Short mmCIF file of C-alpha atoms in Angstrom, two decimals:
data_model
loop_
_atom_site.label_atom_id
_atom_site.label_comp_id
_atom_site.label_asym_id
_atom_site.label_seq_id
_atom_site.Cartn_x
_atom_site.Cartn_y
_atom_site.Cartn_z
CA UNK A 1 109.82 123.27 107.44
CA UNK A 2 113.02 123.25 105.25
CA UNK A 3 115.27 120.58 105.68
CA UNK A 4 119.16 121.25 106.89
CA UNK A 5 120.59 122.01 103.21
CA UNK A 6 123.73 120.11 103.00
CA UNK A 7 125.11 121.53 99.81
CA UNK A 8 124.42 124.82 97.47
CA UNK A 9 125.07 125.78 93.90
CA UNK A 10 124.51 128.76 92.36
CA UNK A 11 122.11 128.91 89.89
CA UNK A 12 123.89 129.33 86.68
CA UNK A 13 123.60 126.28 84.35
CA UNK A 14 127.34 125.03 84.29
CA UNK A 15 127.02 124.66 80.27
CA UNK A 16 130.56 123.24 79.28
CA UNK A 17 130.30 120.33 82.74
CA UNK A 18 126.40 120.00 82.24
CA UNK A 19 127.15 119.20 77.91
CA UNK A 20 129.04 116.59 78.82
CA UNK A 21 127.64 115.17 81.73
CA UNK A 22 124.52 114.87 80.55
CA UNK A 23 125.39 114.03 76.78
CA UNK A 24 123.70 110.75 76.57
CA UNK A 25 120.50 111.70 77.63
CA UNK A 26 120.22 115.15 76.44
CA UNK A 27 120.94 113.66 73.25
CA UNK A 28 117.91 111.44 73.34
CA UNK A 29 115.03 112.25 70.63
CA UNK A 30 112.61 113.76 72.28
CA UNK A 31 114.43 114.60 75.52
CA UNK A 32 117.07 117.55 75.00
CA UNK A 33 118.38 120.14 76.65
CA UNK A 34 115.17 121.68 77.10
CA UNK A 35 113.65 118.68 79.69
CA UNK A 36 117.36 118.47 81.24
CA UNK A 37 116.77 122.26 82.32
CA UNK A 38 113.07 121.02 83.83
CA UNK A 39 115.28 118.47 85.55
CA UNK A 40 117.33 121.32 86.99
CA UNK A 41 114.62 123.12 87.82
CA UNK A 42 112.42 121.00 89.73
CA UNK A 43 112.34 119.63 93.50
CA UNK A 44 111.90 116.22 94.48
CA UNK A 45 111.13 114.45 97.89
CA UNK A 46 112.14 110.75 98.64
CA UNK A 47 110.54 109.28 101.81
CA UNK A 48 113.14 106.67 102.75
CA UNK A 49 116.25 105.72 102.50
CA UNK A 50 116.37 102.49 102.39
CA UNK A 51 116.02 99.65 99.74
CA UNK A 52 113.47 101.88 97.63
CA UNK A 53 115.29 105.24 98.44
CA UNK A 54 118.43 103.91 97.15
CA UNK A 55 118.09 103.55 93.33
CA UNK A 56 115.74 106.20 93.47
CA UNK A 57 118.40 108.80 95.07
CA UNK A 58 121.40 107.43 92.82
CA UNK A 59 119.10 107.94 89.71
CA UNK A 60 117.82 110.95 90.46
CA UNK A 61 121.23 112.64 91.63
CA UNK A 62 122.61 111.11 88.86
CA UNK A 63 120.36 112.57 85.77
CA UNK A 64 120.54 116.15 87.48
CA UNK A 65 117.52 116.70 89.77
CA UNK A 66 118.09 120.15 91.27
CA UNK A 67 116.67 119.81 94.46
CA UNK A 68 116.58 116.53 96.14
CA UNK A 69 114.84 116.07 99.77
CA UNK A 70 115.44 112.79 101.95
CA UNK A 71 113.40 112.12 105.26
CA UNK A 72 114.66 108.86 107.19
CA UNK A 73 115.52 108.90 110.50
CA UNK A 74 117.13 105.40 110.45
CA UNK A 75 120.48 103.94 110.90
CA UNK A 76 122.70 101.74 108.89
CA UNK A 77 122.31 98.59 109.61
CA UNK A 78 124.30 95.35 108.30
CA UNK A 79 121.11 93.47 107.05
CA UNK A 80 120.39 96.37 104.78
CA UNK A 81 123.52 96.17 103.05
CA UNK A 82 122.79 93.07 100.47
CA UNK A 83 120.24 95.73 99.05
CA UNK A 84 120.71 99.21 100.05
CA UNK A 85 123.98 99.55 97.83
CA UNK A 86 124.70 103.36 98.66
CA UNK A 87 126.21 102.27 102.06
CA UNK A 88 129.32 99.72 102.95
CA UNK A 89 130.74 98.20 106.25
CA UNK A 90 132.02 101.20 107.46
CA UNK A 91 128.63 103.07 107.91
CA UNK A 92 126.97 100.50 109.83
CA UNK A 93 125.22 103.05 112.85
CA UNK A 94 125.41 106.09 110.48
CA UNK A 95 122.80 108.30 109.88
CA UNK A 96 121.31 107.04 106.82
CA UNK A 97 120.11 110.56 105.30
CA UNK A 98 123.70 112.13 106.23
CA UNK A 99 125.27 109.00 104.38
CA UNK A 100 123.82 109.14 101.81
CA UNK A 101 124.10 113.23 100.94
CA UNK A 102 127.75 113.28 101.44
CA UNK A 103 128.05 109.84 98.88
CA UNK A 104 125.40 111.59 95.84
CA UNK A 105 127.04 114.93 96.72
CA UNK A 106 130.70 113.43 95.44
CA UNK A 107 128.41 111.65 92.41
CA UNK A 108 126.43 114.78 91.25
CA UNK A 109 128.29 118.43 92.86
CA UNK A 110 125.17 120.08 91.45
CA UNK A 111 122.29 118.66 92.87
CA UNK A 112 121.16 120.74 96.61
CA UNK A 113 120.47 118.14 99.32
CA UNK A 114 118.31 119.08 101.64
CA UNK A 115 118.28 116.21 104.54
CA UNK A 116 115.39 115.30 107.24
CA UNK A 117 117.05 113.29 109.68
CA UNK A 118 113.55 112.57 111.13
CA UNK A 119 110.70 110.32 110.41
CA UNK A 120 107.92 111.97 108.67
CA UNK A 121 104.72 112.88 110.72
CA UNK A 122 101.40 114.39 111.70
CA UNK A 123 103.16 117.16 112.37
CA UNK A 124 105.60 118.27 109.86
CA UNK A 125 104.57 116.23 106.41
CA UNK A 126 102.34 118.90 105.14
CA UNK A 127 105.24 121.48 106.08
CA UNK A 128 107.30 119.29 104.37
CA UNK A 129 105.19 118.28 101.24
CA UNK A 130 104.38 121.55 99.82
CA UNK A 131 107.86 122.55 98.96
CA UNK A 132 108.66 119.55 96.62
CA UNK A 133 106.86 119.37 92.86
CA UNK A 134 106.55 115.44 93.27
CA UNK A 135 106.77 112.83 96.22
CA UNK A 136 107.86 109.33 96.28
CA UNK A 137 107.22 106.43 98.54
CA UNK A 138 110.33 104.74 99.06
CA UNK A 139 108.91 103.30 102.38
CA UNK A 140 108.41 99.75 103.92
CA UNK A 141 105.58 101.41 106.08
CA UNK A 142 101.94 101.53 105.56
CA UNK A 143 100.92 104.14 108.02
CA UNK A 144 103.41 106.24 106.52
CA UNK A 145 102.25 105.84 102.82
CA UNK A 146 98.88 106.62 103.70
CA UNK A 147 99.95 109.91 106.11
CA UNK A 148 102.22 110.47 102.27
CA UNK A 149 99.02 109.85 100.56
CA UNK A 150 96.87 111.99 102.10
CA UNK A 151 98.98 115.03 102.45
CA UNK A 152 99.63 114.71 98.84
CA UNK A 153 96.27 114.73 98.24
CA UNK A 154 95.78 118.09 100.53
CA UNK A 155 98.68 119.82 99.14
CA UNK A 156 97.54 118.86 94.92
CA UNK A 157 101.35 117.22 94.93
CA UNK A 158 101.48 113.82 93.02
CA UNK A 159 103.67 111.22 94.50
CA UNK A 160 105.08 107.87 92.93
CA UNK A 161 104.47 104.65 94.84
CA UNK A 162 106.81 101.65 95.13
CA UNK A 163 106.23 98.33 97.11
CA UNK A 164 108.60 94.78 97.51
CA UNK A 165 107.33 92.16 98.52
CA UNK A 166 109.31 88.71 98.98
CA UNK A 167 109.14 87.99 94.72
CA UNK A 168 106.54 91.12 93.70
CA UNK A 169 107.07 94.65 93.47
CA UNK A 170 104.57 97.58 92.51
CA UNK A 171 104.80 100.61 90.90
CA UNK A 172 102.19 103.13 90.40
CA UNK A 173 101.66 107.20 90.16
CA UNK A 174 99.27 108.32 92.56
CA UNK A 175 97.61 111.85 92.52
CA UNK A 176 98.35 113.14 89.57
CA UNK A 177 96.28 115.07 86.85
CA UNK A 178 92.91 114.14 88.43
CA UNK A 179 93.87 110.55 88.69
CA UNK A 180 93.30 107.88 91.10
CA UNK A 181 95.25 108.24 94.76
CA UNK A 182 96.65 105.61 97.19
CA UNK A 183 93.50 105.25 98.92
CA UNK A 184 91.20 104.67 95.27
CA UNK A 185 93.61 101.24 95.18
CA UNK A 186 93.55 100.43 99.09
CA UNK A 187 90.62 102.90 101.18
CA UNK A 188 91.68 101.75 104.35
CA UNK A 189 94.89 100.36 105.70
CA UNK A 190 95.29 96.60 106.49
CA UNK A 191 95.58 95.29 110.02
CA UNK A 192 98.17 95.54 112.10
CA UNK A 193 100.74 92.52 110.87
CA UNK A 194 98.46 91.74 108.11
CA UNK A 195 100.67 91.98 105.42
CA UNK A 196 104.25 92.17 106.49
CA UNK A 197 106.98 93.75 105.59
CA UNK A 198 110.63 92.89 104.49
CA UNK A 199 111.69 92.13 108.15
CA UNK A 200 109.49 89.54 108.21
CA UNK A 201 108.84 88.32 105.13
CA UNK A 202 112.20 88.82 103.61
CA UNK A 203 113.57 90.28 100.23
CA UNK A 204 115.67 89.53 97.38
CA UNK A 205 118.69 92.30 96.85
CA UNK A 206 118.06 92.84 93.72
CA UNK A 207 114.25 93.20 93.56
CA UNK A 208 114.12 97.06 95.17
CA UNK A 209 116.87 98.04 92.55
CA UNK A 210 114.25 97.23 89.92
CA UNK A 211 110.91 98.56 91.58
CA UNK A 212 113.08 102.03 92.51
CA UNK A 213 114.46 102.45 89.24
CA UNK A 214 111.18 102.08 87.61
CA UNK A 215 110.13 104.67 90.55
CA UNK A 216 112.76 106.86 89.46
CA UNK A 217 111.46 106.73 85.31
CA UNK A 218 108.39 108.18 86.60
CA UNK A 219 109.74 110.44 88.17
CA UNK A 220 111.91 111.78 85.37
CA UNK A 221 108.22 111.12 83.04
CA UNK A 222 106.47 113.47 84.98
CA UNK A 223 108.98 116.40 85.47
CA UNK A 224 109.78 116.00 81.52
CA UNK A 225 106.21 115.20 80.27
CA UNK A 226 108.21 112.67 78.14
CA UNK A 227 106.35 108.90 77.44
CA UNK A 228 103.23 108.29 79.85
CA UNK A 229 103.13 107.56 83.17
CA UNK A 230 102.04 104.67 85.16
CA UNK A 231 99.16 106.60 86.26
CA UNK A 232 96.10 104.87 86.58
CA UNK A 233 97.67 101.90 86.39
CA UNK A 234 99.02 99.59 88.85
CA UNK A 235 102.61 97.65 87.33
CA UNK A 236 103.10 94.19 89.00
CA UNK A 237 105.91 92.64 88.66
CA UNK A 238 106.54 88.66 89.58
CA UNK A 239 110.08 88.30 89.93
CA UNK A 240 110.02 85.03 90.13
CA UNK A 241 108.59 83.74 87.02
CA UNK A 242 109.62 87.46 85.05
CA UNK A 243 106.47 88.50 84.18
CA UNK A 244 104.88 92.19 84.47
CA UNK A 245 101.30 93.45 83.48
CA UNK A 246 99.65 96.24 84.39
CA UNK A 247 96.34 96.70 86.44
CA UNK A 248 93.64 99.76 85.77
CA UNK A 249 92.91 101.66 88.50
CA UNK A 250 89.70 102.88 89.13
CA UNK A 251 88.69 106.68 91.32
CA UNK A 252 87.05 106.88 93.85
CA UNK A 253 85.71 109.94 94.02
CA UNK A 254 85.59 110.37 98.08
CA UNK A 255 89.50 109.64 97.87
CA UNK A 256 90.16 112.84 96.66
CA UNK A 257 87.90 114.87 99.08
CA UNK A 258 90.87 114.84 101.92
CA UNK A 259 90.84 118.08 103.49
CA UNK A 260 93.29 117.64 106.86
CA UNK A 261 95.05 115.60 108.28
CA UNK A 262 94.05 112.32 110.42
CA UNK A 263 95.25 113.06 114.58
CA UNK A 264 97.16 109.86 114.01
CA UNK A 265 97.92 107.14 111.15
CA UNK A 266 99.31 104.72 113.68
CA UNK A 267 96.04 103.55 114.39
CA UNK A 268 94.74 99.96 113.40
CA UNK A 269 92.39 99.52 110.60
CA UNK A 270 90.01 96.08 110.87
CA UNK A 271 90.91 93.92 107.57
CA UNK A 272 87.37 92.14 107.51
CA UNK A 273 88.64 89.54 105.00
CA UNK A 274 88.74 86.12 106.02
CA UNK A 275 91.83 83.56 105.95
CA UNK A 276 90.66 79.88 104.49
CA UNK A 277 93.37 77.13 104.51
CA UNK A 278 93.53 74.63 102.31
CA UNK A 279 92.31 71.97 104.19
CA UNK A 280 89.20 73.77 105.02
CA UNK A 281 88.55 74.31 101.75
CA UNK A 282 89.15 70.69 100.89
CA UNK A 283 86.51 70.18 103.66
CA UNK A 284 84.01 71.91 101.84
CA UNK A 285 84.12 70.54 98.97
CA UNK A 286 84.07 67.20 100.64
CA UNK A 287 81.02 68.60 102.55
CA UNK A 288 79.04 69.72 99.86
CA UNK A 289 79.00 73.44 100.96
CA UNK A 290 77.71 75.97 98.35
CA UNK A 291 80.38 79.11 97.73
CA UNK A 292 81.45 81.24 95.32
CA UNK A 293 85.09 80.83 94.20
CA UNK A 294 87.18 83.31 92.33
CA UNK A 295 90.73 82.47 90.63
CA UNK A 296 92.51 85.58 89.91
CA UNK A 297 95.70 84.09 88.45
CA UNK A 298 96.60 84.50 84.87
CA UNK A 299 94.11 83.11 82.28
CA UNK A 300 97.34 80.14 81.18
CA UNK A 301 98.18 79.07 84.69
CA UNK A 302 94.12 78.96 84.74
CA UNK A 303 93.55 77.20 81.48
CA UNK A 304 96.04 74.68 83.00
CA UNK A 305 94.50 73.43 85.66
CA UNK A 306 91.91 74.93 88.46
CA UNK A 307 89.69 73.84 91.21
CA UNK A 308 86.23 72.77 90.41
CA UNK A 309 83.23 75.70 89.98
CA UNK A 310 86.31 78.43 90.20
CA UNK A 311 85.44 81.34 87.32
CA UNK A 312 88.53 82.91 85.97
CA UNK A 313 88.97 87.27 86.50
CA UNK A 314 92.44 87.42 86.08
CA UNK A 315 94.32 89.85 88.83
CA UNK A 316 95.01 92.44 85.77
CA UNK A 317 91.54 92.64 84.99
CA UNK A 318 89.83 92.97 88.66
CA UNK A 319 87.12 95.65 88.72
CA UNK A 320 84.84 95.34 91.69
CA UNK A 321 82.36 97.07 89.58
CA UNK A 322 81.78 94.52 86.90
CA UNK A 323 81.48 91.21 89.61
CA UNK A 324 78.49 90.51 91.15
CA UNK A 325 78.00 88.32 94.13
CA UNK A 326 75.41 86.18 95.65
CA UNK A 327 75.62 87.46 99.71
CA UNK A 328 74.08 84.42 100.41
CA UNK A 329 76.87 82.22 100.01
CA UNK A 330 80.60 82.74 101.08
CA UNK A 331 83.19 83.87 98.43
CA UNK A 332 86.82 82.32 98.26
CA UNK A 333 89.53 84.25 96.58
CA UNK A 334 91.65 82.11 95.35
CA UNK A 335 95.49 82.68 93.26
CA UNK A 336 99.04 80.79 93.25
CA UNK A 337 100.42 81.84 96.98
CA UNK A 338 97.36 83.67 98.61
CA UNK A 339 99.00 87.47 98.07
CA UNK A 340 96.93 88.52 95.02
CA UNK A 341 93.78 86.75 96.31
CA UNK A 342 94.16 88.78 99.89
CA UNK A 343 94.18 91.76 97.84
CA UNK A 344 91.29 91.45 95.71
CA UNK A 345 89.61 89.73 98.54
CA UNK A 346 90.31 93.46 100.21
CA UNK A 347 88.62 95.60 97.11
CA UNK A 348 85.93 93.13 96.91
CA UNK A 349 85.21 93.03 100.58
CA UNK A 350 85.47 97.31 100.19
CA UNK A 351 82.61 96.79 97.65
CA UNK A 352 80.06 94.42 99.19
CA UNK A 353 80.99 95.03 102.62
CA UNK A 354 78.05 92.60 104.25
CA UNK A 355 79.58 89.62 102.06
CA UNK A 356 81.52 86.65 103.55
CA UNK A 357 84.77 87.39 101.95
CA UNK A 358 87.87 84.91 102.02
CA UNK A 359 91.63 84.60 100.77
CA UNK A 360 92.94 81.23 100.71
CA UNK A 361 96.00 80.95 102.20
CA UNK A 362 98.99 79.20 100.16
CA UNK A 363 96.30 79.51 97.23
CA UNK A 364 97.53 76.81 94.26
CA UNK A 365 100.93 75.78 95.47
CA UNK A 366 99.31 74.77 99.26
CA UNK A 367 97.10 72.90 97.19
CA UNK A 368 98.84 70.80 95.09
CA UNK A 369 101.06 70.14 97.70
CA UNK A 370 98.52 68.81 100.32
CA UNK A 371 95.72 67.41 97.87
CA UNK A 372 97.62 66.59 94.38
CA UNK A 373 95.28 67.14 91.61
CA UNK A 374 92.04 66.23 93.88
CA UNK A 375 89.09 68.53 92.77
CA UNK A 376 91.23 70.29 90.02
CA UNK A 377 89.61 70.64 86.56
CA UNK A 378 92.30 70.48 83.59
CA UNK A 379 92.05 72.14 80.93
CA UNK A 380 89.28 74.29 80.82
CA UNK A 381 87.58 73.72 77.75
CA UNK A 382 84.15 74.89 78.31
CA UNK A 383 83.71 78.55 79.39
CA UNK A 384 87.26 79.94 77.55
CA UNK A 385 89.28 80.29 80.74
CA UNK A 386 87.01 83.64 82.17
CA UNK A 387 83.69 84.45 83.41
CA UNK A 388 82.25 86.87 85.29
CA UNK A 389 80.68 86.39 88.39
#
């Protein structure tokens, strides 16, 4: 299904404009004109057009991508405009993918738009996939990211994932070389309203300028073969407190066996872990009750103070297949703000799926706000800060 092409160059490569337009990169050791012509040469899709799509687009039109697809079938809106810095006042009601060609077309003349003013679906993403070399994820949608991961995986394309959250963002490269897809991190979708999106849980402006640019590197690493890629790897990054480490990624092998699509991805997928507060927790402890519990912050913010009988596997060192859990009593996931333990809780829960599996809400800032120090351990002096469980 090709997309309405907005603009088209002929396929000469405009030496004298392209020497100096592209001067400070071309110049780059290791880069040259040689990965500038891959640049040129190669086709890129962007799913979204939105906070994500943004930096990626302006990037990417910017360094000379030949071919650059867009599929949103959104409006402008005025609460998109603290972070989706392509569009002003005036294009509030706009088309978004229409916007935002005819702004990269006056940036980059050279670059051919091709524009889906549509949302992506069952019935055209496969169409749509397999005429791009590379895909990325600039959505706020799960269902779609899993319809993008799976037609990826059918059509052998990789595609470059990007996530906000509130204060997080991730970045990771999905499907490429034989590595791990969307669905080795997260097999099956969360329920419906289980983790929400920017609507709902809000956003910083600046934070999808960082996570898309970073979406946009990969990009330009995997056209270029420059560097290495974030393949493999999950990149967190904590806005807040500016820190960013990296998570291995592990295949699953039955991931990669996707031969057609599903008949729908709208569907809703159970999320069998459970939700603890912190005053039930406090309740078992004050009860006696026998569980398992499981601090995935960092190894400092652990070494400074956690609850009692917690075992430390930081979040950049989960791997379901090195813990080991007693199904006969209940697990608690446990973290600063209950995100990271929800999602661990999820790959754990993937792994031992008879197990009584929770995420406590609020995780070590609930805490210490309802309970002060009660039942917290500081420091850790005895077992080094980790164990395995």
């Amino acid at each position: 299904m090709p997309g309405k092409q907005v603009n088209n160059t002929d396929d000469a490569f405009h030496d004298s404009e392209d020497a100096g337009r592209y001067s400070r990169q071309v110049v780059l050791s290791g880069f040259g004109l040689a990965a500038q012509q891959k640049l040129k040469e190669a086709r890129v899709l962007i799913v979204g057009a939105g906070g994500l799509g943004v930096p990626v687009l302006q990037y990417l039109t910017g360094m000379g991508i030949g071919t650059i697809g867009i599929i949103d079938a959104d409006v402008v809106s005025l609460s998109n405009l603290h972070r989706q810095v392509l569009y002003n006042e005036n294009d509030i009601g706009k088309s978004k993918v229409e916007t935002a060609v005819n702004k990269l077309s006056k940036l980059n003349r050279n670059v051919r738009f091709e524009a889906y003013n549509q949302l992506l679906s069952v019935q055209n993403a496969l169409e749509i996939v397999i005429n791009y070399d590379i895909v990325v994820d600039a959505t706020d949608n799960i269902s779609t990211r899993y319809l993008i991961n799976d037609a990826c995986v059918i059509s052998h394309k990789p595609f470059v994932y990007g996530a906000v959250q509130q204060f997080e963002g991730h970045v990771s490269v999905f499907n490429y070389l034989n590595g791990p897809t969307y669905r080795c991190l997260y097999s099956t979708p969360p329920a419906n309203g289980e983790i929400p999106d920017c609507n709902t849980a809000g956003v910083l402006g600046v934070t999808p300028a960082i996570v898309g640019s970073q979406q946009a590197l990969q990009v330009v690493k995997l056209i270029t073969g420059i560097g290495k890629t974030l393949s493999g790897y999950l990149q967190i990054f904590d806005f807040l407190q500016d820190e960013q480490y990296k998570m291995k990624l592990k295949i699953r092998a039955e991931s990669r066996q996707i031969t057609a699509l599903r008949n729908s991805y709208a569907e809703v997928v159970c999320n069998t872990v459970l939700k603890l507060s912190v005053d039930e927790l406090f309740d078992w402890y004050e009860s006696g009750k026998q569980f398992q519990l499981i601090d995935v912050r960092e190894l400092k913010d652990f070494q400074t103070g956690h609850l009692t009988g917690a075992v430390s596997i930081p979040y950049n060192q989960f791997n379901t297949g090195e813990i080991h859990i007693n199904n006969k009593q209940p697990v608690v996931m446990f973290c600063q703000k209950g995100a990271r333990s929800n999602s661990t809780a999820q790959m754990l829960q993937q792994r031992y799926p008879e197990a009584e599996i929770y995420s406590v809400l609020g995780g070590m800032e609930y805490w210490e706000d309802e309970f002060d120090d009660e039942y917290i351990i500081t420091p850790d002096l005895q077992n080094g800060g980790g164990s395995t469980v």
